[in-house]
Structure formats: C-alpha cells, structure tokens
Short mmCIF file of C-alpha atoms in Angstrom, two decimals:
data_model
loop_
_atom_site.label_atom_id
_atom_site.label_comp_id
_atom_site.label_asym_id
_atom_site.label_seq_id
_atom_site.Cartn_x
_atom_site.Cartn_y
_atom_site.Cartn_z
CA UNK C 1 -0.01 0.14 -0.32
CA UNK C 2 1.20 3.69 -0.84
CA UNK C 3 1.56 6.55 1.11
CA UNK C 4 -0.47 8.16 -1.27
CA UNK C 5 -3.43 5.26 -1.10
CA UNK C 6 -3.01 5.98 2.78
CA UNK C 7 -3.67 9.25 2.78
CA UNK C 8 -6.79 8.34 0.72
CA UNK C 9 -8.05 6.05 3.26
CA UNK C 10 -6.92 8.68 6.36
CA UNK C 11 -9.59 10.97 4.63
CA UNK C 12 -11.92 8.79 3.55
CA UNK C 13 -12.69 7.61 7.21
CA UNK C 14 -15.47 9.00 9.38
CA UNK C 15 -14.60 10.81 12.97
CA UNK C 16 -15.43 7.72 14.83
CA UNK C 17 -12.33 6.03 13.28
CA UNK C 18 -10.21 8.95 13.28
CA UNK C 19 -11.06 8.87 16.99
CA UNK C 20 -11.61 4.89 17.27
CA UNK C 21 -8.06 4.34 19.48
CA UNK C 22 -7.70 7.54 22.27
CA UNK C 23 -11.48 6.73 22.91
CA UNK C 24 -10.09 3.45 23.93
CA UNK C 25 -7.64 5.25 25.78
CA UNK C 26 -10.12 7.31 27.70
CA UNK C 27 -12.35 4.55 28.70
CA UNK C 28 -9.74 2.52 29.95
CA UNK C 29 -8.91 5.43 32.06
CA UNK C 30 -12.64 5.79 32.68
CA UNK C 31 -13.21 2.01 33.77
CA UNK C 32 -9.85 2.05 36.05
CA UNK C 33 -11.04 4.99 38.18
CA UNK C 34 -14.55 4.25 38.32
CA UNK C 35 -13.07 0.74 39.71
CA UNK C 36 -10.73 1.90 41.88
CA UNK C 37 -12.96 4.51 43.49
CA UNK C 38 -15.76 1.51 44.23
CA UNK C 39 -12.83 -0.37 45.61
CA UNK C 40 -11.57 2.24 47.81
CA UNK C 41 -15.32 2.88 48.86
CA UNK C 42 -14.91 -0.22 49.90
CA UNK C 43 -12.00 -0.54 51.00
CA UNK C 44 -13.05 2.98 54.08
CA UNK C 45 -16.60 1.48 54.63
CA UNK C 46 -16.06 -2.64 55.12
CA UNK C 47 -14.09 -1.90 57.77
CA UNK C 48 -10.66 -3.13 56.26
CA UNK C 49 -9.16 0.30 56.38
CA UNK C 50 -8.59 0.07 60.38
CA UNK C 51 -7.06 -2.85 60.62
CA UNK C 52 -4.93 -1.77 57.82
CA UNK C 53 -1.34 -1.62 59.62
CA UNK C 54 0.63 -1.00 56.40
CA UNK C 55 -1.19 2.93 56.07
CA UNK C 56 1.12 5.61 56.95
CA UNK C 57 1.31 6.77 60.66
CA UNK C 58 2.18 3.59 61.60
CA UNK C 59 5.06 2.75 61.09
CA UNK C 60 6.48 2.26 64.87
CA UNK C 61 3.86 -0.43 65.81
CA UNK C 62 3.64 -2.55 62.81
CA UNK C 63 5.37 -4.95 64.23
CA UNK C 64 4.29 -4.88 67.22
CA UNK C 65 0.91 -6.53 65.74
CA UNK C 66 0.75 -10.62 66.68
CA UNK C 67 0.70 -13.19 64.01
CA UNK C 68 -1.41 -15.76 65.62
CA UNK C 69 -0.31 -19.09 63.67
CA UNK C 70 0.85 -21.62 66.95
CA UNK C 71 -2.82 -21.65 68.02
CA UNK C 72 -4.90 -24.71 67.20
CA UNK C 73 -7.84 -25.29 65.91
CA UNK C 74 -10.63 -27.46 68.86
CA UNK C 75 -12.04 -30.06 66.58
CA UNK C 76 -14.34 -29.67 66.52
CA UNK C 77 -15.92 -34.21 65.75
CA UNK C 78 -14.81 -36.90 67.99
CA UNK C 79 -16.70 -38.42 71.12
CA UNK C 80 -16.49 -35.30 74.03
CA UNK C 81 -15.16 -36.88 76.56
CA UNK C 82 -12.58 -36.05 79.48
CA UNK C 83 -9.65 -35.63 77.64
CA UNK C 84 -11.89 -33.16 75.06
CA UNK C 85 -12.98 -31.23 77.85
CA UNK C 86 -9.74 -30.92 79.47
CA UNK C 87 -7.76 -29.62 75.91
CA UNK C 88 -10.73 -27.53 75.70
CA UNK C 89 -10.34 -25.85 79.01
CA UNK C 90 -6.80 -25.44 78.75
CA UNK C 91 -6.85 -24.16 75.70
CA UNK C 92 -9.87 -21.81 76.22
CA UNK C 93 -7.96 -20.45 78.88
CA UNK C 94 -5.19 -19.33 77.13
CA UNK C 95 -6.39 -17.44 74.78
CA UNK C 96 -9.56 -15.21 77.73
CA UNK C 97 -6.24 -15.06 79.63
CA UNK C 98 -4.67 -13.47 76.60
CA UNK C 99 -7.88 -11.00 76.08
CA UNK C 100 -7.37 -9.92 79.86
CA UNK C 101 -4.71 -8.72 80.28
CA UNK C 102 -5.29 -6.16 78.31
CA UNK C 103 -6.68 -3.34 78.98
CA UNK C 104 -8.28 -1.79 75.58
CA UNK C 105 -9.67 1.27 74.81
CA UNK C 106 -9.63 2.57 78.44
CA UNK C 107 -10.60 6.76 79.02
CA UNK C 108 -8.36 7.32 80.79
CA UNK C 109 -5.72 8.13 77.26
CA UNK C 110 -8.20 10.96 76.00
CA UNK C 111 -8.96 12.66 78.72
CA UNK C 112 -8.47 16.61 80.13
CA UNK C 113 -5.92 15.04 82.36
CA UNK C 114 -3.88 13.13 79.71
CA UNK C 115 -3.94 15.72 76.51
CA UNK C 116 -4.10 18.27 78.57
CA UNK C 117 -6.14 20.76 76.19
CA UNK C 118 -7.06 23.50 78.29
CA UNK C 119 -4.13 23.37 80.72
CA UNK C 120 -2.80 26.84 80.49
CA UNK C 121 0.61 25.47 82.76
CA UNK C 122 1.40 24.50 79.34
CA UNK C 123 1.52 27.75 78.03
CA UNK C 124 3.32 29.16 80.62
CA UNK C 125 6.13 26.37 80.35
CA UNK C 126 6.25 26.75 76.88
CA UNK C 127 6.84 31.07 77.32
CA UNK C 128 9.62 30.16 80.26
CA UNK C 129 11.38 28.32 77.86
CA UNK C 130 12.29 31.17 75.39
CA UNK Q 1 -39.69 51.19 77.64
CA UNK Q 2 -36.55 51.97 75.55
CA UNK Q 3 -34.74 51.03 78.86
CA UNK Q 4 -36.58 48.37 79.82
CA UNK Q 5 -35.60 46.70 77.00
CA UNK Q 6 -32.41 48.19 76.51
CA UNK Q 7 -31.49 46.18 80.30
CA UNK Q 8 -33.60 42.83 78.12
CA UNK Q 9 -30.61 43.16 75.75
CA UNK Q 10 -27.90 43.48 77.98
CA UNK Q 11 -28.64 40.93 79.92
CA UNK Q 12 -29.40 38.14 77.19
CA UNK Q 13 -25.81 39.87 75.35
CA UNK Q 14 -24.54 38.75 79.12
CA UNK Q 15 -24.96 35.37 79.20
CA UNK Q 16 -24.58 35.08 75.51
CA UNK Q 17 -22.06 37.23 75.01
CA UNK Q 18 -18.31 36.20 73.96
CA UNK Q 19 -18.48 32.49 73.99
CA UNK Q 20 -18.54 29.64 71.51
CA UNK Q 21 -20.55 26.50 72.85
CA UNK Q 22 -19.56 23.15 72.83
CA UNK Q 23 -21.15 19.98 73.54
CA UNK Q 24 -22.60 20.99 76.70
CA UNK Q 25 -19.11 22.58 77.77
CA UNK Q 26 -19.01 26.30 77.67
CA UNK Q 27 -15.98 27.43 76.09
CA UNK Q 28 -15.05 31.19 76.76
CA UNK Q 29 -12.27 32.77 74.29
CA UNK Q 30 -9.98 31.96 77.40
CA UNK Q 31 -10.20 28.70 76.65
CA UNK Q 32 -10.47 29.29 72.61
CA UNK Q 33 -7.11 30.60 73.50
CA UNK Q 34 -5.25 27.97 75.03
CA UNK Q 35 -6.42 25.18 72.44
CA UNK Q 36 -5.05 27.68 69.51
CA UNK Q 37 -2.05 27.52 72.22
CA UNK Q 38 -2.22 23.97 72.60
CA UNK Q 39 -3.08 21.95 70.06
CA UNK Q 40 -0.61 21.28 68.37
CA UNK Q 41 1.07 19.24 70.75
CA UNK Q 42 -2.64 17.65 71.70
CA UNK Q 43 -2.69 16.24 68.36
CA UNK Q 44 0.96 14.39 68.21
CA UNK Q 45 -0.65 12.79 71.11
CA UNK Q 46 -3.46 11.59 69.31
CA UNK Q 47 -1.32 10.78 66.08
CA UNK Q 48 0.63 8.08 69.10
CA UNK Q 49 -2.74 7.58 70.43
CA UNK Q 50 -4.67 7.28 67.11
CA UNK Q 51 -0.95 4.14 66.00
CA UNK Q 52 -0.69 2.68 69.74
CA UNK Q 53 -4.78 2.52 68.79
CA UNK Q 54 -4.35 0.36 66.15
CA UNK Q 55 -2.14 -2.74 67.15
CA UNK Q 56 -4.81 -2.83 69.81
CA UNK Q 57 -7.68 -2.88 67.84
CA UNK Q 58 -5.58 -5.12 64.69
CA UNK Q 59 -3.80 -7.20 68.45
CA UNK Q 60 -7.92 -8.08 69.40
CA UNK Q 61 -9.83 -8.72 67.10
CA UNK Q 62 -7.59 -11.49 65.72
CA UNK Q 63 -7.48 -12.77 69.36
CA UNK Q 64 -11.47 -12.85 69.32
CA UNK Q 65 -11.82 -13.71 65.74
CA UNK Q 66 -9.53 -17.05 67.14
CA UNK Q 67 -11.37 -17.68 69.98
CA UNK Q 68 -14.99 -17.72 68.22
CA UNK Q 69 -13.82 -19.17 64.90
CA UNK Q 70 -11.29 -22.06 67.29
CA UNK Q 71 -12.77 -23.29 70.32
CA UNK Q 72 -16.52 -21.69 70.44
CA UNK Q 73 -17.84 -22.77 67.13
CA UNK Q 74 -15.88 -26.13 66.65
CA UNK Q 75 -17.10 -26.96 70.52
CA UNK Q 76 -20.25 -26.19 69.91
CA UNK Q 77 -20.53 -28.18 66.58
CA UNK Q 78 -19.17 -30.86 68.67
CA UNK Q 79 -21.25 -31.06 71.12
CA UNK Q 80 -24.56 -30.85 68.68
CA UNK Q 81 -22.76 -33.47 66.86
CA UNK Q 82 -22.53 -35.92 69.94
CA UNK Q 83 -26.61 -35.08 70.65
CA UNK Q 84 -26.09 -33.12 73.90
CA UNK Q 85 -27.53 -30.27 74.97
CA UNK Q 86 -26.07 -26.52 75.39
CA UNK Q 87 -28.67 -23.84 74.51
CA UNK Q 88 -27.30 -21.34 76.70
CA UNK Q 89 -22.66 -21.90 75.42
CA UNK Q 90 -24.64 -21.66 71.47
CA UNK Q 91 -26.55 -18.30 73.02
CA UNK Q 92 -22.83 -16.87 74.37
CA UNK Q 93 -21.61 -17.69 71.25
CA UNK Q 94 -24.16 -15.62 69.23
CA UNK Q 95 -23.80 -12.95 71.68
CA UNK Q 96 -19.83 -13.12 70.89
CA UNK Q 97 -20.27 -12.78 67.35
CA UNK Q 98 -22.91 -9.99 67.79
CA UNK Q 99 -20.71 -7.79 69.27
CA UNK Q 100 -17.67 -8.66 67.71
CA UNK Q 101 -19.70 -7.29 65.10
CA UNK Q 102 -20.47 -4.01 66.69
CA UNK Q 103 -16.77 -3.80 67.96
CA UNK Q 104 -15.90 -3.49 64.60
CA UNK Q 105 -17.97 -0.63 63.80
CA UNK Q 106 -17.58 1.35 67.03
CA UNK Q 107 -14.38 1.23 66.03
CA UNK Q 108 -14.47 1.87 63.21
CA UNK Q 109 -16.31 5.71 63.69
CA UNK Q 110 -14.26 6.26 66.78
CA UNK Q 111 -10.34 5.69 64.19
CA UNK Q 112 -12.82 8.09 61.87
CA UNK Q 113 -13.58 10.56 64.36
CA UNK Q 114 -9.82 10.83 65.48
CA UNK Q 115 -8.70 10.72 62.40
CA UNK Q 116 -10.71 13.59 61.86
CA UNK Q 117 -9.37 15.35 64.89
CA UNK Q 118 -5.49 14.93 63.83
CA UNK Q 119 -5.85 15.79 60.36
CA UNK Q 120 -8.00 19.38 61.34
CA UNK Q 121 -6.08 22.55 61.41
CA UNK Q 122 -6.95 22.89 65.67
CA UNK Q 123 -5.73 26.86 65.17
CA UNK Q 124 -8.04 28.07 62.40
CA UNK Q 125 -10.45 26.36 63.78
CA UNK Q 126 -10.35 25.57 67.83
CA UNK Q 127 -14.29 25.22 68.51
CA UNK Q 128 -14.36 22.21 65.84
CA UNK Q 129 -11.64 20.64 67.45
CA UNK Q 130 -12.80 20.40 71.09
CA UNK Q 131 -15.97 19.35 69.69
CA UNK Q 132 -14.79 16.60 67.34
CA UNK Q 133 -11.90 15.90 70.57
CA UNK Q 134 -15.37 15.87 73.28
CA UNK Q 135 -17.14 12.61 70.16
CA UNK Q 136 -13.99 10.60 70.04
CA UNK Q 137 -13.56 10.24 73.43
CA UNK Q 138 -17.74 9.63 73.52
CA UNK Q 139 -17.13 7.00 70.68
CA UNK Q 140 -13.76 5.21 72.90
CA UNK Q 141 -16.52 5.22 75.56
CA UNK Q 142 -18.74 2.73 73.35
CA UNK Q 143 -15.22 1.02 72.33
CA UNK Q 144 -14.71 0.62 76.07
CA UNK Q 145 -17.89 -1.38 76.52
CA UNK Q 146 -17.92 -3.78 73.96
CA UNK Q 147 -14.37 -4.72 74.97
CA UNK Q 148 -15.51 -5.40 78.06
CA UNK Q 149 -18.84 -7.14 77.11
CA UNK Q 150 -16.61 -9.23 74.72
CA UNK Q 151 -14.44 -9.51 78.78
CA UNK Q 152 -17.73 -10.63 80.35
CA UNK Q 153 -19.18 -13.43 77.29
CA UNK Q 154 -16.00 -14.63 77.80
CA UNK Q 155 -16.40 -15.47 81.16
CA UNK Q 156 -19.65 -15.93 80.93
CA UNK Q 157 -18.93 -19.25 78.43
CA UNK Q 158 -16.37 -20.27 80.54
CA UNK Q 159 -18.62 -20.67 83.46
CA UNK Q 160 -21.44 -22.02 80.74
CA UNK Q 161 -18.61 -24.79 79.56
CA UNK Q 162 -17.16 -26.00 83.51
CA UNK Q 163 -20.74 -26.16 84.15
CA UNK Q 164 -21.26 -28.25 81.54
CA UNK Q 165 -18.20 -30.64 81.66
CA UNK Q 166 -18.79 -31.21 85.20
CA UNK Q 167 -22.55 -32.27 84.09
CA UNK Q 168 -20.93 -34.13 81.32
CA UNK Q 169 -18.83 -35.99 83.01
CA UNK Q 170 -20.87 -37.09 86.18
CA UNK Q 171 -23.65 -38.42 84.26
CA UNK Q 172 -22.00 -40.75 81.37
CA UNK Q 173 -18.33 -40.30 82.51
CA UNK Q 174 -17.14 -38.32 78.73
CA UNK Q 175 -19.96 -39.60 75.60
CA UNK Q 176 -17.66 -42.69 74.52
#
C-alpha cells in the first residue's frame, strides 16, 4: 500500500474511526478510575482500613502486630470425653487470659488530664523556655 | 420602655456574649486561646494514641476471632454432633459474634473521628477541634463498652463450659 493510498484512506475515515484509539484509551482510564473508586469505597466502609497497619502513621507499631500461628483449632468432631474437655478447657483458658490482660480503650488516654488541651501551665512553661 | 428593652438586651448579651458553645461545655475566649496554643501538641499525642489504638484493635480483633472460630464454634458443633444439649453456650457464642461486629463498627467510628481531629486545622478551628475531641471520647467509651461486654461474654462462656463439663462427666463419664 503506497503512501497516497494511505492518505486517501485517512481522508475517507469517519470521525469515529479517526478517534477510535483515543476513545479506547480514555474509556480504559475512566473504567479504571471507577473500579478503583469502588474498591477504595469498600476498603473504607468495610472496616478493612482500620485493620491496615501499612498506612502512614503506623510504622512504629507495625512490627508489634502479633500473628497467631500457634493456637490450635479445637476439633469439631469426635467424642466428648474427659481428655477432649480438658484440652478445650486448657486452650480456652490460654486465649481468655490473653484477652483479659489487655485493658482495651479505657477513657484515660483521651481524658483532659492526659491531653492537657485546656491547660494553661503548658503555655506558661513554653513562654518560660522562650 | 426603651430603658427596659436595653436592660433586657444587656442581660441577654451578658449570658450569650463572647463565648462559643461546644457540646455541653461552655468555651470562653480564654479556653479558645488555650486550645489554639495547645492543640498542635495535642494532635501529636493523638497521633501516638491513634497508632497504638490501631495495634490494639488488630491484636484484640485477632484474639476474638481466634476464640470464636477456633474454639467456640468447633466446641458447639461437637456438642451438637454428640447429641448433647447446651443451648446456653450456643446463645453466648451468637452474642459474642454480634458484639464482635459491634466492636468493629464502634472502632471504625472512633478511628475516623480521631483521624478527623488529627488532620484538622486546629488553630483556625479551635471550637470544632474541641467538639471533635469530645466526640472521639464518646466513641472511645463505646469501644470500651464493647470490649467490656466481650470480656464478660468470655467469662460467661467459660462458666457455662465448666458447668457443662461437670454435668457430662458426672452423668456419663464422658460421651464415648
């Protein structure tokens, strides 16, 4: 096909045919943006964001997150003899003890005594330092 | 008449003058100035609390899920397969799962509120900042209530299991 033939074909093309490729690229970008928006919306609304320690601000605590690979699953089938009941009792006590050791989300952390938001002494100390 | 009107207006202004209401606590100009001065350091403290709360949420959530899925559910299933009756333990497990969901929802609300306080321009919006902190406190209390309820349900299930164990061993010597 010579260059003249190509030029003639180009002139004969409709507007749609001329912009097909651009429309394809724009459509793909729009579709990707839409799907990413849906994914981000689900990420925030489902509560997964609160469990994601890879977010900025969690660098210091990331390594402290425990990954429980040691707790055995109590078998859901089998007889309920003394050995099985004792086994469950041991497993349950271990896990319950771990939970009870944690004083979760007590009010003291955000109290006025802790945050000192309305404390005039903080201002006075800052002025003395200056 | 104008005198009376002036007196009424003066009394009205005296009580609703240069103060800003924040929830049930009346913030005076002095409070607002203190908030503007202290809020940046408070935001740093909030960031540290936010990080440690995130860690606590992950660890606690993992433990609750472990207990619910690896212990409670298999035990309930095994009791049913052995044709033994313990409706109370099943009910406690259902309540435990419901409260875990509630804990997750409450924490989500609390975390979003705390993040809002951290990201806010507290120097320009001291009253809004104070309101957000107050709201975060309230949400944190809800999370704490969920955690307390979950601890109580754990104890309850433990007690019910002990009673069940005593009953099974005394009547059958264990189901074989």
